[in-house]
mmCIF file of N, CA and C in Angstrom:
data_model
loop_
_atom_site.group_PDB
_atom_site.id
_atom_site.type_symbol
_atom_site.label_atom_id
_atom_site.label_comp_id
_atom_site.label_asym_id
_atom_site.label_seq_id
_atom_site.Cartn_x
_atom_site.Cartn_y
_atom_site.Cartn_z
ATOM 1 N N MET Q 1 -14.708 -4.547 -6.688
ATOM 2 C CA MET Q 1 -13.328 -5.227 -6.525
ATOM 3 C C MET Q 1 -12.605 -4.132 -5.710
ATOM 4 N N PRO Q 2 -11.841 -4.853 -4.880
ATOM 5 C CA PRO Q 2 -10.951 -3.976 -3.806
ATOM 6 C C PRO Q 2 -9.776 -3.428 -4.526
ATOM 7 N N HIS Q 3 -9.208 -2.406 -3.919
ATOM 8 C CA HIS Q 3 -8.016 -1.819 -4.485
ATOM 9 C C HIS Q 3 -6.683 -2.518 -3.911
ATOM 10 N N VAL Q 4 -5.696 -2.420 -4.447
ATOM 11 C CA VAL Q 4 -4.360 -3.072 -4.127
ATOM 12 C C VAL Q 4 -3.410 -2.024 -3.954
ATOM 13 N N VAL Q 5 -2.428 -2.047 -2.980
ATOM 14 C CA VAL Q 5 -1.204 -1.390 -2.835
ATOM 15 C C VAL Q 5 -0.199 -2.189 -3.515
ATOM 16 N N CYS Q 6 0.555 -1.581 -4.348
ATOM 17 C CA CYS Q 6 1.659 -2.342 -5.055
ATOM 18 C C CYS Q 6 3.068 -1.822 -4.664
ATOM 19 N N GLU Q 7 4.060 -2.409 -5.552
ATOM 20 C CA GLU Q 7 5.450 -2.234 -5.201
ATOM 21 C C GLU Q 7 5.801 -0.917 -4.856
ATOM 22 N N ALA Q 8 5.368 0.075 -5.602
ATOM 23 C CA ALA Q 8 6.071 1.464 -5.498
ATOM 24 C C ALA Q 8 5.790 1.905 -3.973
ATOM 25 N N CYS Q 9 5.109 1.420 -3.162
ATOM 26 C CA CYS Q 9 4.910 1.884 -1.841
ATOM 27 C C CYS Q 9 5.965 1.311 -0.960
ATOM 28 N N ILE Q 10 6.609 0.314 -1.304
ATOM 29 C CA ILE Q 10 7.557 -0.386 -0.363
ATOM 30 C C ILE Q 10 8.756 0.590 -0.078
ATOM 31 N N GLY Q 11 9.073 0.752 1.016
ATOM 32 C CA GLY Q 11 10.146 1.812 1.575
ATOM 33 C C GLY Q 11 9.617 3.116 1.459
ATOM 34 N N CYS Q 12 8.758 3.659 0.574
ATOM 35 C CA CYS Q 12 8.235 5.009 0.558
ATOM 36 C C CYS Q 12 7.276 5.205 1.713
ATOM 37 N N LYS Q 13 6.164 4.373 1.738
ATOM 38 C CA LYS Q 13 5.168 4.303 2.786
ATOM 39 C C LYS Q 13 4.730 5.762 3.162
ATOM 40 N N ARG Q 14 4.405 6.454 2.149
ATOM 41 C CA ARG Q 14 3.718 7.891 2.430
ATOM 42 C C ARG Q 14 2.142 7.491 2.661
ATOM 43 N N THR Q 15 1.592 8.052 3.717
ATOM 44 C CA THR Q 15 0.428 7.616 4.130
ATOM 45 C C THR Q 15 -0.714 8.697 3.867
ATOM 46 N N ASP Q 16 -0.646 9.466 2.817
ATOM 47 C CA ASP Q 16 -1.607 10.411 2.483
ATOM 48 C C ASP Q 16 -3.030 9.759 2.069
ATOM 49 N N CYS Q 17 -2.844 8.493 1.556
ATOM 50 C CA CYS Q 17 -4.104 7.762 1.177
ATOM 51 C C CYS Q 17 -4.893 7.318 2.392
ATOM 52 N N VAL Q 18 -4.163 7.160 3.502
ATOM 53 C CA VAL Q 18 -4.866 6.724 4.739
ATOM 54 C C VAL Q 18 -5.907 7.728 5.198
ATOM 55 N N ASP Q 19 -5.533 8.898 5.086
ATOM 56 C CA ASP Q 19 -6.468 10.013 5.557
ATOM 57 C C ASP Q 19 -7.799 10.062 4.951
ATOM 58 N N VAL Q 20 -7.847 9.652 3.669
ATOM 59 C CA VAL Q 20 -9.115 9.842 2.851
ATOM 60 C C VAL Q 20 -10.057 8.717 2.872
ATOM 61 N N CYS Q 21 -9.549 7.571 3.301
ATOM 62 C CA CYS Q 21 -10.253 6.265 3.340
ATOM 63 C C CYS Q 21 -11.519 6.370 4.228
ATOM 64 N N PRO Q 22 -12.727 6.314 3.656
ATOM 65 C CA PRO Q 22 -13.875 6.376 4.576
ATOM 66 C C PRO Q 22 -14.237 5.044 5.439
ATOM 67 N N VAL Q 23 -13.393 4.131 5.117
ATOM 68 C CA VAL Q 23 -13.749 2.688 5.875
ATOM 69 C C VAL Q 23 -12.597 2.220 6.546
ATOM 70 N N ASP Q 24 -11.372 3.066 6.587
ATOM 71 C CA ASP Q 24 -10.247 2.573 7.375
ATOM 72 C C ASP Q 24 -9.673 1.213 7.066
ATOM 73 N N CYS Q 25 -9.595 1.001 5.766
ATOM 74 C CA CYS Q 25 -9.162 -0.372 5.223
ATOM 75 C C CYS Q 25 -7.717 -0.508 5.062
ATOM 76 N N PHE Q 26 -6.916 0.445 5.475
ATOM 77 C CA PHE Q 26 -5.510 0.376 5.292
ATOM 78 C C PHE Q 26 -4.805 -0.422 6.536
ATOM 79 N N ARG Q 27 -3.799 -1.195 6.217
ATOM 80 C CA ARG Q 27 -3.072 -1.747 7.234
ATOM 81 C C ARG Q 27 -1.718 -1.401 7.124
ATOM 82 N N GLU Q 28 -0.879 -1.277 8.244
ATOM 83 C CA GLU Q 28 0.470 -0.787 8.171
ATOM 84 C C GLU Q 28 1.427 -1.798 8.740
ATOM 85 N N GLY Q 29 2.434 -2.075 7.934
ATOM 86 C CA GLY Q 29 3.687 -2.829 8.231
ATOM 87 C C GLY Q 29 4.787 -1.902 8.431
ATOM 88 N N PRO Q 30 5.953 -2.551 8.629
ATOM 89 C CA PRO Q 30 7.243 -1.693 8.937
ATOM 90 C C PRO Q 30 7.604 -0.848 7.790
ATOM 91 N N ASN Q 31 7.468 -1.246 6.631
ATOM 92 C CA ASN Q 31 7.821 -0.271 5.424
ATOM 93 C C ASN Q 31 6.932 -0.540 4.218
ATOM 94 N N PHE Q 32 5.662 -0.726 4.374
ATOM 95 C CA PHE Q 32 4.638 -0.951 3.359
ATOM 96 C C PHE Q 32 3.216 -0.758 3.953
ATOM 97 N N LEU Q 33 2.286 -0.382 3.078
ATOM 98 C CA LEU Q 33 0.872 -0.394 3.553
ATOM 99 C C LEU Q 33 0.359 -1.394 2.650
ATOM 100 N N VAL Q 34 -0.897 -1.956 3.106
ATOM 101 C CA VAL Q 34 -1.848 -2.868 2.289
ATOM 102 C C VAL Q 34 -3.164 -2.286 2.615
ATOM 103 N N ILE Q 35 -3.990 -2.903 1.558
ATOM 104 C CA ILE Q 35 -5.491 -2.716 1.914
ATOM 105 C C ILE Q 35 -6.175 -3.890 2.029
ATOM 106 N N ASP Q 36 -7.050 -4.022 3.086
ATOM 107 C CA ASP Q 36 -7.743 -5.158 3.564
ATOM 108 C C ASP Q 36 -8.865 -5.303 2.457
ATOM 109 N N PRO Q 37 -8.857 -6.254 1.601
ATOM 110 C CA PRO Q 37 -9.617 -6.520 0.563
ATOM 111 C C PRO Q 37 -11.173 -6.721 1.000
ATOM 112 N N ASP Q 38 -11.478 -7.240 2.397
ATOM 113 C CA ASP Q 38 -12.663 -7.496 2.909
ATOM 114 C C ASP Q 38 -13.410 -6.192 3.428
ATOM 115 N N GLU Q 39 -12.454 -5.179 3.692
ATOM 116 C CA GLU Q 39 -12.910 -3.877 4.172
ATOM 117 C C GLU Q 39 -13.099 -2.768 3.011
ATOM 118 N N CYS Q 40 -12.338 -3.095 1.944
ATOM 119 C CA CYS Q 40 -12.295 -1.878 0.913
ATOM 120 C C CYS Q 40 -13.702 -1.915 0.187
ATOM 121 N N ILE Q 41 -14.194 -0.794 -0.040
ATOM 122 C CA ILE Q 41 -15.515 -0.572 -0.674
ATOM 123 C C ILE Q 41 -15.497 0.069 -2.149
ATOM 124 N N ASP Q 42 -14.150 -0.126 -2.574
ATOM 125 C CA ASP Q 42 -13.971 0.269 -3.960
ATOM 126 C C ASP Q 42 -14.390 1.707 -4.334
ATOM 127 N N CYS Q 43 -14.052 2.709 -3.424
ATOM 128 C CA CYS Q 43 -14.541 4.114 -3.719
ATOM 129 C C CYS Q 43 -13.411 4.734 -4.548
ATOM 130 N N ALA Q 44 -12.216 4.438 -4.413
ATOM 131 C CA ALA Q 44 -11.131 4.681 -5.312
ATOM 132 C C ALA Q 44 -10.600 6.254 -4.851
ATOM 133 N N VAL Q 45 -11.087 6.676 -3.821
ATOM 134 C CA VAL Q 45 -10.478 8.042 -3.171
ATOM 135 C C VAL Q 45 -8.981 7.943 -2.847
ATOM 136 N N CYS Q 46 -8.468 6.706 -2.653
ATOM 137 C CA CYS Q 46 -7.206 6.751 -2.341
ATOM 138 C C CYS Q 46 -6.175 6.845 -3.502
ATOM 139 N N ILE Q 47 -6.613 6.468 -4.668
ATOM 140 C CA ILE Q 47 -5.936 6.357 -5.741
ATOM 141 C C ILE Q 47 -5.125 7.697 -6.076
ATOM 142 N N PRO Q 48 -5.813 8.939 -6.140
ATOM 143 C CA PRO Q 48 -5.212 10.184 -6.474
ATOM 144 C C PRO Q 48 -4.303 10.624 -5.325
ATOM 145 N N GLU Q 49 -4.640 10.144 -4.159
ATOM 146 C CA GLU Q 49 -3.956 10.629 -3.057
ATOM 147 C C GLU Q 49 -2.507 10.053 -2.868
ATOM 148 N N CYS Q 50 -2.212 9.027 -3.560
ATOM 149 C CA CYS Q 50 -1.018 8.179 -3.396
ATOM 150 C C CYS Q 50 0.105 9.007 -4.204
ATOM 151 N N PRO Q 51 1.108 9.564 -3.533
ATOM 152 C CA PRO Q 51 2.061 10.298 -4.341
ATOM 153 C C PRO Q 51 2.919 9.283 -5.023
ATOM 154 N N GLU Q 52 3.028 8.055 -4.809
ATOM 155 C CA GLU Q 52 3.883 6.993 -5.461
ATOM 156 C C GLU Q 52 3.186 6.363 -6.523
ATOM 157 N N ALA Q 53 1.843 6.743 -6.861
ATOM 158 C CA ALA Q 53 1.101 5.952 -7.738
ATOM 159 C C ALA Q 53 1.134 4.436 -7.582
ATOM 160 N N ALA Q 54 0.937 4.176 -6.227
ATOM 161 C CA ALA Q 54 1.143 2.723 -5.915
ATOM 162 C C ALA Q 54 -0.219 1.828 -5.835
ATOM 163 N N ILE Q 55 -1.283 2.525 -6.043
ATOM 164 C CA ILE Q 55 -2.735 1.971 -5.623
ATOM 165 C C ILE Q 55 -3.467 1.722 -6.883
ATOM 166 N N PHE Q 56 -3.976 0.381 -7.094
ATOM 167 C CA PHE Q 56 -4.675 0.144 -8.355
ATOM 168 C C PHE Q 56 -6.042 -0.537 -7.995
ATOM 169 N N ALA Q 57 -7.041 -0.430 -8.790
ATOM 170 C CA ALA Q 57 -8.130 -1.175 -8.669
ATOM 171 C C ALA Q 57 -7.626 -2.730 -8.913
ATOM 172 N N GLU Q 58 -8.130 -3.658 -8.333
ATOM 173 C CA GLU Q 58 -7.550 -4.907 -8.560
ATOM 174 C C GLU Q 58 -7.593 -5.535 -10.105
ATOM 175 N N GLU Q 59 -8.526 -5.031 -10.816
ATOM 176 C CA GLU Q 59 -8.541 -5.563 -12.216
ATOM 177 C C GLU Q 59 -7.523 -4.682 -12.956
ATOM 178 N N ASP Q 60 -6.966 -3.655 -12.487
ATOM 179 C CA ASP Q 60 -5.989 -2.810 -13.276
ATOM 180 C C ASP Q 60 -4.437 -2.967 -12.616
ATOM 181 N N VAL Q 61 -4.283 -3.936 -11.800
ATOM 182 C CA VAL Q 61 -2.886 -4.102 -11.227
ATOM 183 C C VAL Q 61 -2.242 -4.558 -12.349
ATOM 184 N N PRO Q 62 -0.957 -3.991 -12.710
ATOM 185 C CA PRO Q 62 -0.068 -4.238 -13.715
ATOM 186 C C PRO Q 62 0.283 -5.844 -13.740
ATOM 187 N N GLU Q 63 0.538 -6.427 -14.839
ATOM 188 C CA GLU Q 63 0.801 -7.834 -15.017
ATOM 189 C C GLU Q 63 1.980 -8.192 -14.132
ATOM 190 N N ASP Q 64 3.044 -7.428 -14.210
ATOM 191 C CA ASP Q 64 4.263 -7.766 -13.381
ATOM 192 C C ASP Q 64 4.050 -7.506 -11.796
ATOM 193 N N GLN Q 65 2.894 -7.189 -11.281
ATOM 194 C CA GLN Q 65 2.676 -6.966 -10.000
ATOM 195 C C GLN Q 65 1.342 -7.790 -9.376
ATOM 196 N N GLN Q 66 0.907 -8.781 -10.226
ATOM 197 C CA GLN Q 66 -0.188 -9.560 -9.771
ATOM 198 C C GLN Q 66 0.038 -10.104 -8.415
ATOM 199 N N GLU Q 67 1.078 -10.429 -7.959
ATOM 200 C CA GLU Q 67 1.349 -11.144 -6.715
ATOM 201 C C GLU Q 67 1.019 -10.176 -5.524
ATOM 202 N N PHE Q 68 0.938 -8.992 -5.787
ATOM 203 C CA PHE Q 68 0.455 -7.922 -4.670
ATOM 204 C C PHE Q 68 -1.003 -8.067 -4.225
ATOM 205 N N ILE Q 69 -1.850 -8.761 -5.142
ATOM 206 C CA ILE Q 69 -3.234 -8.962 -4.707
ATOM 207 C C ILE Q 69 -3.404 -9.966 -3.611
ATOM 208 N N ALA Q 70 -2.660 -11.008 -3.597
ATOM 209 C CA ALA Q 70 -2.627 -11.937 -2.526
ATOM 210 C C ALA Q 70 -1.856 -11.487 -1.476
ATOM 211 N N LEU Q 71 -0.695 -10.809 -1.703
ATOM 212 C CA LEU Q 71 0.080 -10.255 -0.619
ATOM 213 C C LEU Q 71 -0.658 -9.163 0.225
ATOM 214 N N ASN Q 72 -1.554 -8.404 -0.458
ATOM 215 C CA ASN Q 72 -2.295 -7.419 0.343
ATOM 216 C C ASN Q 72 -3.219 -8.131 1.334
ATOM 217 N N ALA Q 73 -3.964 -9.191 0.631
ATOM 218 C CA ALA Q 73 -4.866 -10.081 1.436
ATOM 219 C C ALA Q 73 -4.280 -10.747 2.718
ATOM 220 N N GLU Q 74 -3.113 -11.242 2.351
ATOM 221 C CA GLU Q 74 -2.461 -12.087 3.406
ATOM 222 C C GLU Q 74 -1.786 -11.172 4.648
ATOM 223 N N LEU Q 75 -1.232 -9.933 4.175
ATOM 224 C CA LEU Q 75 -0.693 -9.131 5.208
ATOM 225 C C LEU Q 75 -1.731 -8.323 5.938
ATOM 226 N N ALA Q 76 -2.923 -8.089 5.276
ATOM 227 C CA ALA Q 76 -3.939 -7.323 6.014
ATOM 228 C C ALA Q 76 -4.606 -8.233 7.148
ATOM 229 N N ARG Q 77 -4.276 -9.417 7.101
ATOM 230 C CA ARG Q 77 -4.832 -10.317 8.274
ATOM 231 C C ARG Q 77 -3.960 -10.250 9.264
ATOM 232 N N GLU Q 78 -2.483 -9.678 9.129
ATOM 233 C CA GLU Q 78 -1.532 -9.817 10.132
ATOM 234 C C GLU Q 78 -1.169 -8.369 10.804
ATOM 235 N N TRP Q 79 -1.395 -7.433 9.808
ATOM 236 C CA TRP Q 79 -1.010 -6.127 10.324
ATOM 237 C C TRP Q 79 -1.956 -5.307 10.872
ATOM 238 N N PRO Q 80 -1.694 -4.232 11.651
ATOM 239 C CA PRO Q 80 -2.792 -3.457 12.429
ATOM 240 C C PRO Q 80 -3.306 -2.299 11.552
ATOM 241 N N SER Q 81 -4.435 -1.883 11.725
ATOM 242 C CA SER Q 81 -5.214 -0.743 10.884
ATOM 243 C C SER Q 81 -4.323 0.553 11.203
ATOM 244 N N ILE Q 82 -4.317 1.409 10.210
ATOM 245 C CA ILE Q 82 -3.727 2.624 10.285
ATOM 246 C C ILE Q 82 -4.968 3.605 9.768
ATOM 247 N N THR Q 83 -5.230 4.520 10.475
ATOM 248 C CA THR Q 83 -6.435 5.371 10.132
ATOM 249 C C THR Q 83 -6.031 6.864 10.041
ATOM 250 N N ARG Q 84 -4.841 7.312 10.359
ATOM 251 C CA ARG Q 84 -4.254 8.714 10.253
ATOM 252 C C ARG Q 84 -2.978 8.805 9.535
ATOM 253 N N ARG Q 85 -2.781 9.812 8.784
ATOM 254 C CA ARG Q 85 -1.538 10.025 8.167
ATOM 255 C C ARG Q 85 -0.443 10.110 9.171
ATOM 256 N N LYS Q 86 0.744 9.763 8.789
ATOM 257 C CA LYS Q 86 2.057 9.787 9.682
ATOM 258 C C LYS Q 86 2.967 10.551 8.883
ATOM 259 N N PRO Q 87 4.188 10.901 9.495
ATOM 260 C CA PRO Q 87 5.263 11.455 8.756
ATOM 261 C C PRO Q 87 5.812 10.038 7.985
ATOM 262 N N TYR Q 88 6.343 10.509 6.843
ATOM 263 C CA TYR Q 88 6.985 9.226 5.993
ATOM 264 C C TYR Q 88 8.266 9.112 6.584
ATOM 265 N N PRO Q 89 8.856 7.804 6.483
ATOM 266 C CA PRO Q 89 10.161 7.532 6.803
ATOM 267 C C PRO Q 89 11.201 8.378 6.176
ATOM 268 N N ASP Q 90 12.302 8.616 7.101
ATOM 269 C CA ASP Q 90 13.322 9.547 6.743
ATOM 270 C C ASP Q 90 13.943 9.058 5.448
ATOM 271 N N ASP Q 91 14.092 7.667 5.216
ATOM 272 C CA ASP Q 91 14.734 7.221 4.043
ATOM 273 C C ASP Q 91 13.903 7.033 2.794
ATOM 274 N N ALA Q 92 12.490 7.534 2.814
ATOM 275 C CA ALA Q 92 11.575 7.316 1.878
ATOM 276 C C ALA Q 92 12.004 7.776 0.495
ATOM 277 N N ASP Q 93 12.793 8.823 0.419
ATOM 278 C CA ASP Q 93 13.191 9.403 -0.976
ATOM 279 C C ASP Q 93 14.127 8.503 -1.742
ATOM 280 N N GLN Q 94 14.975 7.702 -0.890
ATOM 281 C CA GLN Q 94 15.811 6.776 -1.683
ATOM 282 C C GLN Q 94 15.180 5.546 -2.314
ATOM 283 N N TYR Q 95 13.952 5.359 -1.950
ATOM 284 C CA TYR Q 95 13.155 4.289 -2.632
ATOM 285 C C TYR Q 95 12.206 4.698 -3.629
ATOM 286 N N HIS Q 96 12.118 5.994 -3.801
ATOM 287 C CA HIS Q 96 11.160 6.618 -4.910
ATOM 288 C C HIS Q 96 11.680 6.209 -6.326
ATOM 289 N N GLY Q 97 10.821 5.462 -6.945
ATOM 290 C CA GLY Q 97 11.230 5.039 -8.448
ATOM 291 C C GLY Q 97 11.975 4.021 -8.456
ATOM 292 N N VAL Q 98 12.513 3.288 -7.545
ATOM 293 C CA VAL Q 98 13.310 1.976 -7.588
ATOM 294 C C VAL Q 98 12.286 0.949 -7.914
ATOM 295 N N LYS Q 99 12.776 0.109 -9.002
ATOM 296 C CA LYS Q 99 12.074 -1.050 -9.380
ATOM 297 C C LYS Q 99 12.614 -2.197 -8.576
ATOM 298 N N GLY Q 100 11.872 -3.394 -8.646
ATOM 299 C CA GLY Q 100 12.124 -4.540 -7.906
ATOM 300 C C GLY Q 100 12.265 -4.492 -6.377
ATOM 301 N N LYS Q 101 11.471 -3.699 -5.787
ATOM 302 C CA LYS Q 101 11.549 -3.532 -4.355
ATOM 303 C C LYS Q 101 10.916 -4.507 -3.387
ATOM 304 N N LEU Q 102 10.400 -5.516 -4.045
ATOM 305 C CA LEU Q 102 9.869 -6.641 -3.120
ATOM 306 C C LEU Q 102 10.881 -7.314 -2.263
ATOM 307 N N LYS Q 103 12.065 -7.320 -2.661
ATOM 308 C CA LYS Q 103 13.088 -7.859 -1.835
ATOM 309 C C LYS Q 103 13.370 -7.000 -0.529
ATOM 310 N N PHE Q 104 12.845 -5.710 -0.577
ATOM 311 C CA PHE Q 104 12.997 -4.782 0.673
ATOM 312 C C PHE Q 104 11.859 -4.831 1.588
ATOM 313 N N LEU Q 105 10.805 -5.658 1.194
ATOM 314 C CA LEU Q 105 9.583 -5.768 2.113
ATOM 315 C C LEU Q 105 9.971 -6.422 3.270
ATOM 316 N N LYS Q 106 9.576 -5.581 4.433
ATOM 317 C CA LYS Q 106 9.710 -6.059 5.813
ATOM 318 C C LYS Q 106 8.407 -6.523 6.294
ATOM 319 N N ARG Q 107 8.338 -7.671 6.847
ATOM 320 C CA ARG Q 107 7.054 -8.284 7.300
ATOM 321 C C ARG Q 107 6.979 -8.153 8.840
#
């Protein structure tokens, strides 16, 4: 089963996870990352690298974030691949720990 990037990544978009992915399955949007479910090999090396604890195995996605499974699949078809870590956004810290961030997602 693929892994899924969930709400905690919105606005924070720290890309530590991207550097360790052996198959380059991350896709980058304006203020969020997603994992392409067709490319993910379920290796889980990205999970401990995510400073926001935003990545879950699909079967472990919290009940209140199930919509992110479909959202990752949808946006992975639209957004470009990201294969290297980048500096995180200047305003990333203001989004850390904020709940209900889906309204801030930029497509």
